[in-house]
Structures are given as structure tokens and as C-alpha cells.
Short mmCIF file of C-alpha atoms in Angstrom, two decimals:
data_model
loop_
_atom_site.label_atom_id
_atom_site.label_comp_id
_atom_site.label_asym_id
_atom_site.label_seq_id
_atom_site.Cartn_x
_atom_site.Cartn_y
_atom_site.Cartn_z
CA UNK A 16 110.00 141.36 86.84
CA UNK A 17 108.25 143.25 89.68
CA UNK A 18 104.88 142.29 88.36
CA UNK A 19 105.55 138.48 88.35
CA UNK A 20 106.27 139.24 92.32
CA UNK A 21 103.42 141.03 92.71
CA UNK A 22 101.39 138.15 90.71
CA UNK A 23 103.32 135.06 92.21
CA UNK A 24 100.41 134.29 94.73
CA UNK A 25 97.04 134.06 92.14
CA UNK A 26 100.08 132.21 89.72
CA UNK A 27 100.88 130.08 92.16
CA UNK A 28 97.32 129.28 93.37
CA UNK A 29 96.42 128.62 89.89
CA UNK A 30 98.84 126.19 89.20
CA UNK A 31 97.36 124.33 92.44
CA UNK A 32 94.03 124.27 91.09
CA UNK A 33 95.13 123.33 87.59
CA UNK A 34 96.69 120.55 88.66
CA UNK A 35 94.73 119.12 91.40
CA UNK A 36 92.04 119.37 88.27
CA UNK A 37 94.00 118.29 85.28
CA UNK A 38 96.21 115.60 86.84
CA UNK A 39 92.82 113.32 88.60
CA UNK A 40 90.87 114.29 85.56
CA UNK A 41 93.75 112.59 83.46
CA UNK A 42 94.53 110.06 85.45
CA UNK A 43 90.96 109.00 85.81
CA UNK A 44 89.95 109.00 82.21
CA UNK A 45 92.88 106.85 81.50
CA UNK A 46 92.51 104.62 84.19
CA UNK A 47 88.84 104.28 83.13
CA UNK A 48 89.99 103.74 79.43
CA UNK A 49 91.94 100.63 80.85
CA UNK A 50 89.23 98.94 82.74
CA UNK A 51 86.62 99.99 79.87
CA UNK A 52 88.31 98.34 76.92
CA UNK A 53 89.02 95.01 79.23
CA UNK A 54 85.09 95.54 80.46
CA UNK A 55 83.99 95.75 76.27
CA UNK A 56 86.00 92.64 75.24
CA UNK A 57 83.98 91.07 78.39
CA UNK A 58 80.72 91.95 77.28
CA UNK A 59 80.92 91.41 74.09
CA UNK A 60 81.29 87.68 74.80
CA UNK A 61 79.34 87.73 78.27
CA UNK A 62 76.72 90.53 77.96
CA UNK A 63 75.02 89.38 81.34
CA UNK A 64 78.22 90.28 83.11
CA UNK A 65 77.72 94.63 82.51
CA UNK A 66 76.76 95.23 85.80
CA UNK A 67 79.13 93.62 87.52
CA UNK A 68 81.94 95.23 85.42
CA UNK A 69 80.83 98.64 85.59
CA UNK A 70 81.23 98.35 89.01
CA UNK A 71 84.86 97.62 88.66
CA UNK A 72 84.59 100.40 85.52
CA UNK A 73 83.72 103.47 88.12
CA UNK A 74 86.66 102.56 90.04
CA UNK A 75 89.19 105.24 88.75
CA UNK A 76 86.43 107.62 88.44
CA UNK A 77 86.83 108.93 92.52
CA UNK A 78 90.31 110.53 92.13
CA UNK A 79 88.70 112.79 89.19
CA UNK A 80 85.90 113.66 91.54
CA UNK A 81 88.67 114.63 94.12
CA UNK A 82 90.73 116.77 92.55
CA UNK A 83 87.75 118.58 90.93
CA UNK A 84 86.64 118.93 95.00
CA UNK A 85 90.08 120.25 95.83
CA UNK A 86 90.11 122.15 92.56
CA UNK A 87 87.11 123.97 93.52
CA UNK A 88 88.34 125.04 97.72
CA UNK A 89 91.24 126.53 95.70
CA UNK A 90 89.28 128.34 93.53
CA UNK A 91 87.27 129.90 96.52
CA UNK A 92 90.56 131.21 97.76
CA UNK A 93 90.92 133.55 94.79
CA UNK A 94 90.82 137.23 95.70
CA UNK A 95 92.20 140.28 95.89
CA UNK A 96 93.50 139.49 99.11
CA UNK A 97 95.46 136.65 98.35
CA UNK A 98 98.50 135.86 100.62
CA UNK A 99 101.81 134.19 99.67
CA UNK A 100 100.92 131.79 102.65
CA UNK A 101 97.35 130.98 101.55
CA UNK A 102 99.12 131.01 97.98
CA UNK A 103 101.63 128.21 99.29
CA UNK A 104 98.86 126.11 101.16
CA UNK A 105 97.11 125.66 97.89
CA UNK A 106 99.75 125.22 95.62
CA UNK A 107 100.72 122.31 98.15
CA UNK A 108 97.09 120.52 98.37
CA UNK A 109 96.67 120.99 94.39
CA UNK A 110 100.35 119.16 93.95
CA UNK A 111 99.17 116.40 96.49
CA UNK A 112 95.47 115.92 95.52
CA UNK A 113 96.86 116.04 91.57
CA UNK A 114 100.08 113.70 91.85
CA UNK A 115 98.38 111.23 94.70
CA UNK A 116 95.03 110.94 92.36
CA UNK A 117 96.96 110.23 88.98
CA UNK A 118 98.80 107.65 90.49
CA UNK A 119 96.24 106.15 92.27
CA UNK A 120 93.92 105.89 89.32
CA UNK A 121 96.15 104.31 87.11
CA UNK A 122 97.55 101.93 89.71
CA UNK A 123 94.21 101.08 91.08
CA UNK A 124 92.73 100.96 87.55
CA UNK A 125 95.52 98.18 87.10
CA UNK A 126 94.05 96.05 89.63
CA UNK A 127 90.20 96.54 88.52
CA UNK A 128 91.40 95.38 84.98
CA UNK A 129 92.85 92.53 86.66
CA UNK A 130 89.30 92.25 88.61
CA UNK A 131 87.29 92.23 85.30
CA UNK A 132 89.22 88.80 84.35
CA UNK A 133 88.01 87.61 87.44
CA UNK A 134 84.43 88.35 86.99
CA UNK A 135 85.14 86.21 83.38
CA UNK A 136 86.63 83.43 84.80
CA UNK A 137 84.79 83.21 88.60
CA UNK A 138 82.16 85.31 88.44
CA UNK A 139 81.76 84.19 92.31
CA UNK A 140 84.60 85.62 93.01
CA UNK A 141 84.42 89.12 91.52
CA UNK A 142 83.77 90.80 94.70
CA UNK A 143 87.49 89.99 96.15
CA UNK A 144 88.53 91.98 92.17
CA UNK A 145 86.77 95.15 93.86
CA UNK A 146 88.22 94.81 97.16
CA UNK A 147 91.64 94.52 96.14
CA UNK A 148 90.65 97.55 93.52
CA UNK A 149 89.58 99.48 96.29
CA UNK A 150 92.51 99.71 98.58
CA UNK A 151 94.35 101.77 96.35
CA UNK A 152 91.33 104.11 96.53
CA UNK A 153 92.79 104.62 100.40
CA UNK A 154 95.37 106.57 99.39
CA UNK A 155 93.49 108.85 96.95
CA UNK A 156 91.31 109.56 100.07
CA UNK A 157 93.83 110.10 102.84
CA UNK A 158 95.61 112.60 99.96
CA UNK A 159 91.86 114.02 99.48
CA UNK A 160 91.51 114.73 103.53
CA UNK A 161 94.68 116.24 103.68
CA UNK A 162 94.84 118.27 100.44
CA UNK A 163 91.22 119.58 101.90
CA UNK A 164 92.75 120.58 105.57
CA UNK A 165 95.93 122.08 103.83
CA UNK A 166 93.24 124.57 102.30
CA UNK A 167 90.99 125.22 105.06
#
């Protein structure tokens, strides 16, 4: 039992990373999944329209990028040397960066689906699909800023 004591800092900074990693990674490939198979049945009757949609397509892709970001400041904290304090701090941002990016992705990928029937109906209007897309993405990023001052 000692040695998980002596261990609990690099286990707890590992979970951090893992999840700051594994929980944007998942929650942006399904998010992406969503908009993609809405974007396919789009294109396969309007294949003008591809640009346009992969726009709305890359939306989820941001919270993966962040918690790889976070992910990676962990990482640099591994050593030899590693506090329970430092420990904590990045157990903390990898928990935020990972639970705030999941949700984010699947909730904003929600509203880029919605976004791609815009583009099929109003093509005009398929800008306002993005914007409404991207103000979810405001709380991946204000998670993102903190999770990164939390480590640094």
C-alpha cells in the first residue's frame, strides 16, 4: 500500500493527461461522426455544397486539438520530482479540459448538424448555422485557458 502513496502523484498526473486526451479525442470524433453523416447525405444530393459543409464538419474538431494541447503541458510535468500539488493541478486541468471538451463537442456538433440543414434548405443563410455552432466553441476555450493556467 506504501508504494501506491509513494506513486499517487505520476498516477494521478496520468489520469489528467489521459483524460484531457481521451475524453476531447472522443468527444470530437463523435461529434464529427454526427455532422459528417448529415454533411454525406447533403452531398450526395448537392455535391456543390462540400465546402460549405466541411466548414460546419471541422467544428467539433477544436476540443480534440485542446485536450491533446493540455494533454501535452501535463505530460511536460512528468519527473522525478513530481509534487502532490503539481500532481493535483494537473489532475484538475486534465478533468476540466476532458469533461468541458466532450461536452462541448457533442453539444456544439448538435447545432452544426442542425447548420448543415440550413446550408440545404438556405444556402444564404448557412453562415448564421456556423455562428450559432460556434458559441458553444466558447466554452471549450475558456475551459482550454484555464485548464492551461491551472498547469503553468
Amino acid at each position: 500500500m506504501q508504494q501506491f502513496y509513494d506513486n499517487l502523484p505520476m498516477i494521478m498526473t496520468i489520469v489528467g493527461l489521459g483524460v484531457s486526451i481521451l475524453l476531447t479525442g472522443v468527444g470530437s470524433a463523435k461529434g464529427g461522426t454526427m455532422i459528417g453523416q448529415a454533411a454525406v447525405a447533403l452531398i450526395s444530393e448537392q455535391p456543390e455544397k462540400f465546402g460549405q459543409s466541411l466548414v460546419l464538419q471541422m467544428m467539433s474538431a477544436s476540443q480534440g486539438l485542446y485536450g491533446f494541447i493540455v494533454g501535452f503541458l501535463i505530460f511536460m510535468n512528468i519527473n522525478d520530482d513530481l509534487t502532490f500539488t503539481i500532481a493535483l493541478k494537473c489532475l484538475g486541468a486534465g478533468l476540466l479540459m476532458g469533461l468541458t471538451g466532450y461536452l462541448t463537442a457533442i453539444k456544439q456538433s448538435t447545432l452544426a448538424t442542425a447548420g448543415i440543414q440550413i446550408l440545404a434548405k438556405k444556402p444564404e443563410h448557412s453562415t448564421k448555422g456556423v455562428l450559432y455552432s460556434a458559441m458553444i466553441e466558447t466554452y471549450a476555450i475558456f475551459a482550454f485557458v484555464i485548464s492551461v493556467l491551472i498547469i503553468l
